[in-house]
Amino acid sequence: MWIAVLFLVMGCGAFFRSLYERKTLSVSRYELETDKIRTDKTVVFLSDLHDNCFGEGQKTLLDAIKRERPDAVLIGGDMMVVKSKADTGAALFLVEKLADQYPIYYGNGNHENRMDQNRDQYGDQYDEFQKRLKKLGVFHLSDESAGLGSDIRIYGLNIEEPYYKKFQNKTMENRYIEKRLGKADEGKYCILLAHSPMFHKAYAQWGADLALGGHFHGGTIRIPGLGGLMTPQFQFFEKCCGGIHRIRGKVMIVSRGLGTHSINIRLNNKPELVVIHLKAVV
């Protein structure tokens, strides 16, 4: 009897804590030094909004971005939920508010790609989404790249559906990225928007000085000392559920994301705005 009551109380506590966390924005800041740029740059990175809202008209999120005074806003995909239907309204609303103030570089996640790949279900929604982004002046990096100033190149990698399959740890083949994006520009600081963080080794080998990923929603429930519990692909205690990771001098920063979808739980895992200060080393 008492055990049942205890579990009920704990369950209710976890439920209400999750409701609170899902709407409570946190900010994580990183500083990286590089001799590939001549002047310091600050960028903010958004990922996995999944239609979540922070205050009326996204005021909390917009104000948090404004306080950082970024030189650009980078978006890592999955800003909407594309399942039985696709509604891009919340994502486009946020992008429209940001586009008036900052250059925006938008890379696709698996939800954006789903609209493109499953046209029998979603019709021309992906094309309309692209048109709206273009009209807003957004750099939509669908296997493309664009410059930020003269010494930074930002690439957006479309990762195909087999790399997102549940219960699998697929290896990214050698030259996969090069086939889609060409060679990395070794003379510039290369930032790669690559939605899944599972393939940092491949990103580093290709030449990404900084890879930015999301997708794992911070592991849903973060356990002290162990990290994120579970990814959307049902992998457990993956080390790359969030934070900063390094391979041979190449960096990957993984956002815990801004929203949820199928598993609407966040515990010890508040939505995250990522701020990156790139410091020029002369």
PDB file of C-alpha atoms in Angstrom, residues 3-218:
ATOM      1  CA  ILE A   3       4.922   1.492  -1.758  1.00  0.00           C
ATOM      2  CA  ALA A   4       2.118   2.129  -4.251  1.00  0.00           C
ATOM      3  CA  VAL A   5       1.474   5.555  -2.741  1.00  0.00           C
ATOM      4  CA  LEU A   6       5.188   6.357  -2.844  1.00  0.00           C
ATOM      5  CA  PHE A   7       5.427   5.448  -6.535  1.00  0.00           C
ATOM      6  CA  LEU A   8       2.297   7.477  -7.276  1.00  0.00           C
ATOM      7  CA  VAL A   9       3.754  10.538  -5.558  1.00  0.00           C
ATOM      8  CA  MET A  10       7.084  10.108  -7.339  1.00  0.00           C
ATOM      9  CA  GLY A  11       5.322   9.702 -10.676  1.00  0.00           C
ATOM     10  CA  CYS A  12       3.253  12.848 -10.143  1.00  0.00           C
ATOM     11  CA  GLY A  13       6.355  14.751  -9.089  1.00  0.00           C
ATOM     12  CA  ALA A  14       8.249  13.647 -12.191  1.00  0.00           C
ATOM     13  CA  PHE A  15       5.289  14.572 -14.417  1.00  0.00           C
ATOM     14  CA  PHE A  16       5.006  18.116 -13.099  1.00  0.00           C
ATOM     15  CA  ARG A  17       8.780  18.576 -13.041  1.00  0.00           C
ATOM     16  CA  SER A  18       8.876  17.555 -16.700  1.00  0.00           C
ATOM     17  CA  LEU A  19       6.121  20.040 -17.555  1.00  0.00           C
ATOM     18  CA  TYR A  20       8.176  22.769 -15.890  1.00  0.00           C
ATOM     19  CA  GLU A  21      11.444  21.824 -17.562  1.00  0.00           C
ATOM     20  CA  ARG A  22       9.974  21.618 -21.055  1.00  0.00           C
ATOM     21  CA  LYS A  23       9.141  25.346 -20.894  1.00  0.00           C
ATOM     22  CA  THR A  24      12.245  26.523 -18.999  1.00  0.00           C
ATOM     23  CA  LEU A  25      15.039  27.700 -21.267  1.00  0.00           C
ATOM     24  CA  SER A  26      18.689  27.247 -20.325  1.00  0.00           C
ATOM     25  CA  VAL A  27      21.762  28.754 -22.000  1.00  0.00           C
ATOM     26  CA  SER A  28      25.077  26.933 -22.524  1.00  0.00           C
ATOM     27  CA  ARG A  29      28.137  28.893 -23.624  1.00  0.00           C
ATOM     28  CA  TYR A  30      31.313  27.620 -25.235  1.00  0.00           C
ATOM     29  CA  GLU A  31      34.515  29.398 -26.236  1.00  0.00           C
ATOM     30  CA  LEU A  32      36.697  27.999 -29.016  1.00  0.00           C
ATOM     31  CA  GLU A  33      40.001  29.381 -30.237  1.00  0.00           C
ATOM     32  CA  THR A  34      41.158  29.142 -33.835  1.00  0.00           C
ATOM     33  CA  ASP A  35      43.833  30.685 -36.040  1.00  0.00           C
ATOM     34  CA  LYS A  36      41.575  30.343 -39.099  1.00  0.00           C
ATOM     35  CA  ILE A  37      39.570  33.497 -38.403  1.00  0.00           C
ATOM     36  CA  ARG A  38      40.788  37.095 -38.172  1.00  0.00           C
ATOM     37  CA  THR A  39      38.086  38.553 -35.935  1.00  0.00           C
ATOM     38  CA  ASP A  40      36.041  37.092 -33.112  1.00  0.00           C
ATOM     39  CA  LYS A  41      32.559  35.797 -33.930  1.00  0.00           C
ATOM     40  CA  THR A  42      29.593  34.786 -31.783  1.00  0.00           C
ATOM     41  CA  VAL A  43      26.952  32.406 -33.099  1.00  0.00           C
ATOM     42  CA  VAL A  44      23.904  30.887 -31.461  1.00  0.00           C
ATOM     43  CA  PHE A  45      22.782  27.383 -32.325  1.00  0.00           C
ATOM     44  CA  LEU A  46      19.161  26.215 -32.239  1.00  0.00           C
ATOM     45  CA  SER A  47      18.033  22.642 -32.742  1.00  0.00           C
ATOM     46  CA  ASP A  48      14.994  20.416 -32.240  1.00  0.00           C
ATOM     47  CA  LEU A  49      12.395  23.049 -31.452  1.00  0.00           C
ATOM     48  CA  HIS A  50       9.627  20.612 -32.460  1.00  0.00           C
ATOM     49  CA  ASP A  51       6.995  23.382 -32.283  1.00  0.00           C
ATOM     50  CA  ASN A  52       7.772  24.206 -28.645  1.00  0.00           C
ATOM     51  CA  CYS A  53       7.075  27.778 -27.526  1.00  0.00           C
ATOM     52  CA  PHE A  54       8.905  29.854 -24.915  1.00  0.00           C
ATOM     53  CA  GLY A  55       6.608  32.647 -23.864  1.00  0.00           C
ATOM     54  CA  GLU A  56       4.025  34.465 -25.922  1.00  0.00           C
ATOM     55  CA  GLY A  57       5.329  34.928 -29.440  1.00  0.00           C
ATOM     56  CA  GLN A  58       8.567  33.119 -28.466  1.00  0.00           C
ATOM     57  CA  LYS A  59       9.523  36.204 -26.440  1.00  0.00           C
ATOM     58  CA  THR A  60      11.664  34.320 -23.903  1.00  0.00           C
ATOM     59  CA  LEU A  61      13.709  32.622 -26.607  1.00  0.00           C
ATOM     60  CA  LEU A  62      14.017  35.739 -28.762  1.00  0.00           C
ATOM     61  CA  ASP A  63      15.113  37.853 -25.798  1.00  0.00           C
ATOM     62  CA  ALA A  64      17.697  35.239 -24.798  1.00  0.00           C
ATOM     63  CA  ILE A  65      19.163  35.289 -28.310  1.00  0.00           C
ATOM     64  CA  LYS A  66      19.178  39.105 -28.405  1.00  0.00           C
ATOM     65  CA  ARG A  67      21.152  39.288 -25.158  1.00  0.00           C
ATOM     66  CA  GLU A  68      23.970  37.271 -26.754  1.00  0.00           C
ATOM     67  CA  ARG A  69      24.305  39.751 -29.665  1.00  0.00           C
ATOM     68  CA  PRO A  70      25.207  37.022 -32.157  1.00  0.00           C
ATOM     69  CA  ASP A  71      26.799  37.568 -35.535  1.00  0.00           C
ATOM     70  CA  ALA A  72      24.630  34.762 -36.915  1.00  0.00           C
ATOM     71  CA  VAL A  73      21.972  32.223 -35.960  1.00  0.00           C
ATOM     72  CA  LEU A  74      22.637  28.606 -36.930  1.00  0.00           C
ATOM     73  CA  ILE A  75      19.785  26.111 -37.012  1.00  0.00           C
ATOM     74  CA  GLY A  76      20.395  22.368 -36.886  1.00  0.00           C
ATOM     75  CA  GLY A  77      17.002  21.035 -37.995  1.00  0.00           C
ATOM     76  CA  ASP A  78      13.895  19.387 -36.568  1.00  0.00           C
ATOM     77  CA  MET A  79      12.264  22.712 -35.832  1.00  0.00           C
ATOM     78  CA  MET A  80       8.860  21.148 -36.445  1.00  0.00           C
ATOM     79  CA  VAL A  81       7.164  17.763 -35.924  1.00  0.00           C
ATOM     80  CA  VAL A  82       6.605  15.820 -39.140  1.00  0.00           C
ATOM     81  CA  LYS A  83       4.686  12.619 -38.422  1.00  0.00           C
ATOM     82  CA  SER A  84       1.048  12.052 -39.362  1.00  0.00           C
ATOM     83  CA  LYS A  85       1.041  15.639 -40.640  1.00  0.00           C
ATOM     84  CA  ALA A  86       3.510  18.481 -41.049  1.00  0.00           C
ATOM     85  CA  ASP A  87       2.914  21.974 -39.690  1.00  0.00           C
ATOM     86  CA  THR A  88       5.793  24.352 -40.359  1.00  0.00           C
ATOM     87  CA  GLY A  89       4.024  27.389 -38.885  1.00  0.00           C
ATOM     88  CA  ALA A  90       5.848  27.559 -35.544  1.00  0.00           C
ATOM     89  CA  ALA A  91       9.261  27.074 -37.157  1.00  0.00           C
ATOM     90  CA  LEU A  92       8.644  29.732 -39.801  1.00  0.00           C
ATOM     91  CA  PHE A  93       7.268  32.166 -37.223  1.00  0.00           C
ATOM     92  CA  LEU A  94      10.501  31.956 -35.233  1.00  0.00           C
ATOM     93  CA  VAL A  95      12.705  32.178 -38.325  1.00  0.00           C
ATOM     94  CA  GLU A  96      10.779  35.220 -39.553  1.00  0.00           C
ATOM     95  CA  LYS A  97      11.320  37.024 -36.230  1.00  0.00           C
ATOM     96  CA  LEU A  98      15.040  36.230 -36.299  1.00  0.00           C
ATOM     97  CA  ALA A  99      15.594  36.997 -39.991  1.00  0.00           C
ATOM     98  CA  ASP A 100      14.928  40.699 -39.408  1.00  0.00           C
ATOM     99  CA  GLN A 101      17.976  40.914 -37.145  1.00  0.00           C
ATOM    100  CA  TYR A 102      20.533  38.212 -37.984  1.00  0.00           C
ATOM    101  CA  PRO A 103      21.842  36.154 -40.893  1.00  0.00           C
ATOM    102  CA  ILE A 104      20.396  32.659 -40.534  1.00  0.00           C
ATOM    103  CA  TYR A 105      21.916  29.376 -41.702  1.00  0.00           C
ATOM    104  CA  TYR A 106      19.407  26.518 -41.646  1.00  0.00           C
ATOM    105  CA  GLY A 107      20.400  22.844 -41.945  1.00  0.00           C
ATOM    106  CA  ASN A 108      17.870  20.032 -42.219  1.00  0.00           C
ATOM    107  CA  GLY A 109      17.079  17.408 -39.616  1.00  0.00           C
ATOM    108  CA  ASN A 110      15.287  14.136 -40.198  1.00  0.00           C
ATOM    109  CA  HIS A 111      11.868  15.814 -39.846  1.00  0.00           C
ATOM    110  CA  GLU A 112      12.535  18.356 -42.617  1.00  0.00           C
ATOM    111  CA  ASN A 113      13.948  15.601 -44.802  1.00  0.00           C
ATOM    112  CA  ARG A 114      10.864  13.482 -44.160  1.00  0.00           C
ATOM    113  CA  MET A 115       8.717  16.110 -45.871  1.00  0.00           C
ATOM    114  CA  ASP A 116      10.977  15.958 -48.919  1.00  0.00           C
ATOM    115  CA  GLN A 117      11.279  12.184 -49.080  1.00  0.00           C
ATOM    116  CA  ASN A 118       7.619  11.274 -48.427  1.00  0.00           C
ATOM    117  CA  ARG A 119       5.859  13.498 -50.930  1.00  0.00           C
ATOM    118  CA  ASP A 120       2.959  11.073 -51.311  1.00  0.00           C
ATOM    119  CA  GLN A 121       2.032  11.958 -47.727  1.00  0.00           C
ATOM    120  CA  TYR A 122       3.164  15.578 -47.418  1.00  0.00           C
ATOM    121  CA  GLY A 123       2.675  16.855 -50.959  1.00  0.00           C
ATOM    122  CA  ASP A 124       4.628  19.984 -51.806  1.00  0.00           C
ATOM    123  CA  GLN A 125       5.032  21.193 -48.207  1.00  0.00           C
ATOM    124  CA  TYR A 126       8.815  20.890 -48.367  1.00  0.00           C
ATOM    125  CA  ASP A 127       8.968  23.037 -51.511  1.00  0.00           C
ATOM    126  CA  GLU A 128       6.733  25.664 -49.907  1.00  0.00           C
ATOM    127  CA  PHE A 129       8.914  25.608 -46.786  1.00  0.00           C
ATOM    128  CA  GLN A 130      12.024  26.179 -48.893  1.00  0.00           C
ATOM    129  CA  LYS A 131      10.362  29.061 -50.731  1.00  0.00           C
ATOM    130  CA  ARG A 132       9.442  30.769 -47.466  1.00  0.00           C
ATOM    131  CA  LEU A 133      12.988  30.420 -46.150  1.00  0.00           C
ATOM    132  CA  LYS A 134      14.397  31.847 -49.372  1.00  0.00           C
ATOM    133  CA  LYS A 135      11.962  34.755 -49.270  1.00  0.00           C
ATOM    134  CA  LEU A 136      13.122  35.533 -45.727  1.00  0.00           C
ATOM    135  CA  GLY A 137      16.743  35.598 -46.890  1.00  0.00           C
ATOM    136  CA  VAL A 138      17.707  32.450 -44.981  1.00  0.00           C
ATOM    137  CA  PHE A 139      20.637  30.348 -46.158  1.00  0.00           C
ATOM    138  CA  HIS A 140      18.893  26.971 -46.417  1.00  0.00           C
ATOM    139  CA  LEU A 141      21.825  24.569 -46.532  1.00  0.00           C
ATOM    140  CA  SER A 142      20.379  21.407 -48.021  1.00  0.00           C
ATOM    141  CA  ASP A 143      23.653  19.694 -48.947  1.00  0.00           C
ATOM    142  CA  GLU A 144      25.001  23.162 -49.634  1.00  0.00           C
ATOM    143  CA  SER A 145      27.288  25.725 -48.026  1.00  0.00           C
ATOM    144  CA  ALA A 146      27.515  29.473 -47.532  1.00  0.00           C
ATOM    145  CA  GLY A 147      30.030  31.921 -46.139  1.00  0.00           C
ATOM    146  CA  LEU A 148      29.906  33.833 -42.873  1.00  0.00           C
ATOM    147  CA  GLY A 149      32.323  36.649 -43.528  1.00  0.00           C
ATOM    148  CA  SER A 150      35.449  35.822 -45.493  1.00  0.00           C
ATOM    149  CA  ASP A 151      36.974  33.156 -43.259  1.00  0.00           C
ATOM    150  CA  ILE A 152      34.104  30.905 -42.108  1.00  0.00           C
ATOM    151  CA  ARG A 153      32.260  28.402 -44.302  1.00  0.00           C
ATOM    152  CA  ILE A 154      29.046  26.800 -43.028  1.00  0.00           C
ATOM    153  CA  TYR A 155      27.878  23.501 -44.516  1.00  0.00           C
ATOM    154  CA  GLY A 156      24.529  21.749 -44.111  1.00  0.00           C
ATOM    155  CA  LEU A 157      24.551  17.950 -44.476  1.00  0.00           C
ATOM    156  CA  ASN A 158      21.368  16.052 -45.304  1.00  0.00           C
ATOM    157  CA  ILE A 159      21.759  12.728 -43.515  1.00  0.00           C
ATOM    158  CA  GLU A 160      19.685  10.026 -45.165  1.00  0.00           C
ATOM    159  CA  GLU A 161      16.984   8.003 -43.437  1.00  0.00           C
ATOM    160  CA  PRO A 162      18.968   4.749 -42.943  1.00  0.00           C
ATOM    161  CA  TYR A 163      21.256   6.616 -40.523  1.00  0.00           C
ATOM    162  CA  TYR A 164      18.280   7.378 -38.269  1.00  0.00           C
ATOM    163  CA  LYS A 165      16.861   3.859 -37.942  1.00  0.00           C
ATOM    164  CA  LYS A 166      15.920   2.756 -34.444  1.00  0.00           C
ATOM    165  CA  PHE A 167      17.965   0.163 -32.547  1.00  0.00           C
ATOM    166  CA  GLN A 168      20.869   0.549 -34.966  1.00  0.00           C
ATOM    167  CA  ASN A 169      24.371   2.013 -34.744  1.00  0.00           C
ATOM    168  CA  LYS A 170      25.123   2.438 -38.435  1.00  0.00           C
ATOM    169  CA  THR A 171      28.619   3.510 -39.453  1.00  0.00           C
ATOM    170  CA  MET A 172      28.905   6.459 -41.829  1.00  0.00           C
ATOM    171  CA  GLU A 173      30.875   5.323 -44.851  1.00  0.00           C
ATOM    172  CA  ASN A 174      34.117   6.976 -45.867  1.00  0.00           C
ATOM    173  CA  ARG A 175      33.595   9.781 -48.398  1.00  0.00           C
ATOM    174  CA  TYR A 176      29.828   9.888 -47.677  1.00  0.00           C
ATOM    175  CA  ILE A 177      30.035  13.567 -46.692  1.00  0.00           C
ATOM    176  CA  GLU A 178      32.375  14.451 -49.548  1.00  0.00           C
ATOM    177  CA  LYS A 179      29.960  12.931 -52.062  1.00  0.00           C
ATOM    178  CA  ARG A 180      27.206  15.199 -50.763  1.00  0.00           C
ATOM    179  CA  LEU A 181      29.132  18.389 -49.965  1.00  0.00           C
ATOM    180  CA  GLY A 182      32.432  18.161 -51.808  1.00  0.00           C
ATOM    181  CA  LYS A 183      35.716  18.679 -49.987  1.00  0.00           C
ATOM    182  CA  ALA A 184      35.940  20.871 -46.914  1.00  0.00           C
ATOM    183  CA  ASP A 185      37.613  24.230 -47.563  1.00  0.00           C
ATOM    184  CA  GLU A 186      40.860  23.779 -45.624  1.00  0.00           C
ATOM    185  CA  GLY A 187      41.652  27.481 -45.831  1.00  0.00           C
ATOM    186  CA  LYS A 188      38.553  28.456 -43.859  1.00  0.00           C
ATOM    187  CA  TYR A 189      37.007  27.596 -40.517  1.00  0.00           C
ATOM    188  CA  CYS A 190      34.484  24.925 -41.497  1.00  0.00           C
ATOM    189  CA  ILE A 191      31.268  24.563 -39.507  1.00  0.00           C
ATOM    190  CA  LEU A 192      29.155  21.513 -40.330  1.00  0.00           C
ATOM    191  CA  LEU A 193      25.454  21.401 -39.471  1.00  0.00           C
ATOM    192  CA  ALA A 194      24.917  17.652 -39.155  1.00  0.00           C
ATOM    193  CA  HIS A 195      21.770  16.741 -37.265  1.00  0.00           C
ATOM    194  CA  SER A 196      22.840  13.392 -35.829  1.00  0.00           C
ATOM    195  CA  PRO A 197      25.824  13.455 -33.442  1.00  0.00           C
ATOM    196  CA  MET A 198      26.521   9.743 -33.932  1.00  0.00           C
ATOM    197  CA  PHE A 199      29.107  10.318 -36.642  1.00  0.00           C
ATOM    198  CA  HIS A 200      31.633  12.741 -35.192  1.00  0.00           C
ATOM    199  CA  LYS A 201      34.539  10.644 -36.433  1.00  0.00           C
ATOM    200  CA  ALA A 202      33.296  10.972 -40.016  1.00  0.00           C
ATOM    201  CA  TYR A 203      32.699  14.708 -39.592  1.00  0.00           C
ATOM    202  CA  ALA A 204      36.228  15.186 -38.251  1.00  0.00           C
ATOM    203  CA  GLN A 205      37.803  13.086 -41.013  1.00  0.00           C
ATOM    204  CA  TRP A 206      35.963  15.133 -43.628  1.00  0.00           C
ATOM    205  CA  GLY A 207      37.411  18.314 -42.170  1.00  0.00           C
ATOM    206  CA  ALA A 208      34.759  19.939 -39.978  1.00  0.00           C
ATOM    207  CA  ASP A 209      36.536  22.204 -37.515  1.00  0.00           C
ATOM    208  CA  LEU A 210      33.226  22.432 -35.663  1.00  0.00           C
ATOM    209  CA  ALA A 211      30.288  20.051 -36.107  1.00  0.00           C
ATOM    210  CA  LEU A 212      26.932  21.044 -34.626  1.00  0.00           C
ATOM    211  CA  GLY A 213      24.325  18.366 -33.908  1.00  0.00           C
ATOM    212  CA  GLY A 214      21.194  17.680 -31.916  1.00  0.00           C
ATOM    213  CA  HIS A 215      18.584  14.960 -32.504  1.00  0.00           C
ATOM    214  CA  PHE A 216      19.046  13.143 -29.167  1.00  0.00           C
ATOM    215  CA  HIS A 217      17.104  15.675 -27.049  1.00  0.00           C
ATOM    216  CA  GLY A 218      19.773  15.451 -24.381  1.00  0.00           C
TER     217      GLY A 218
END
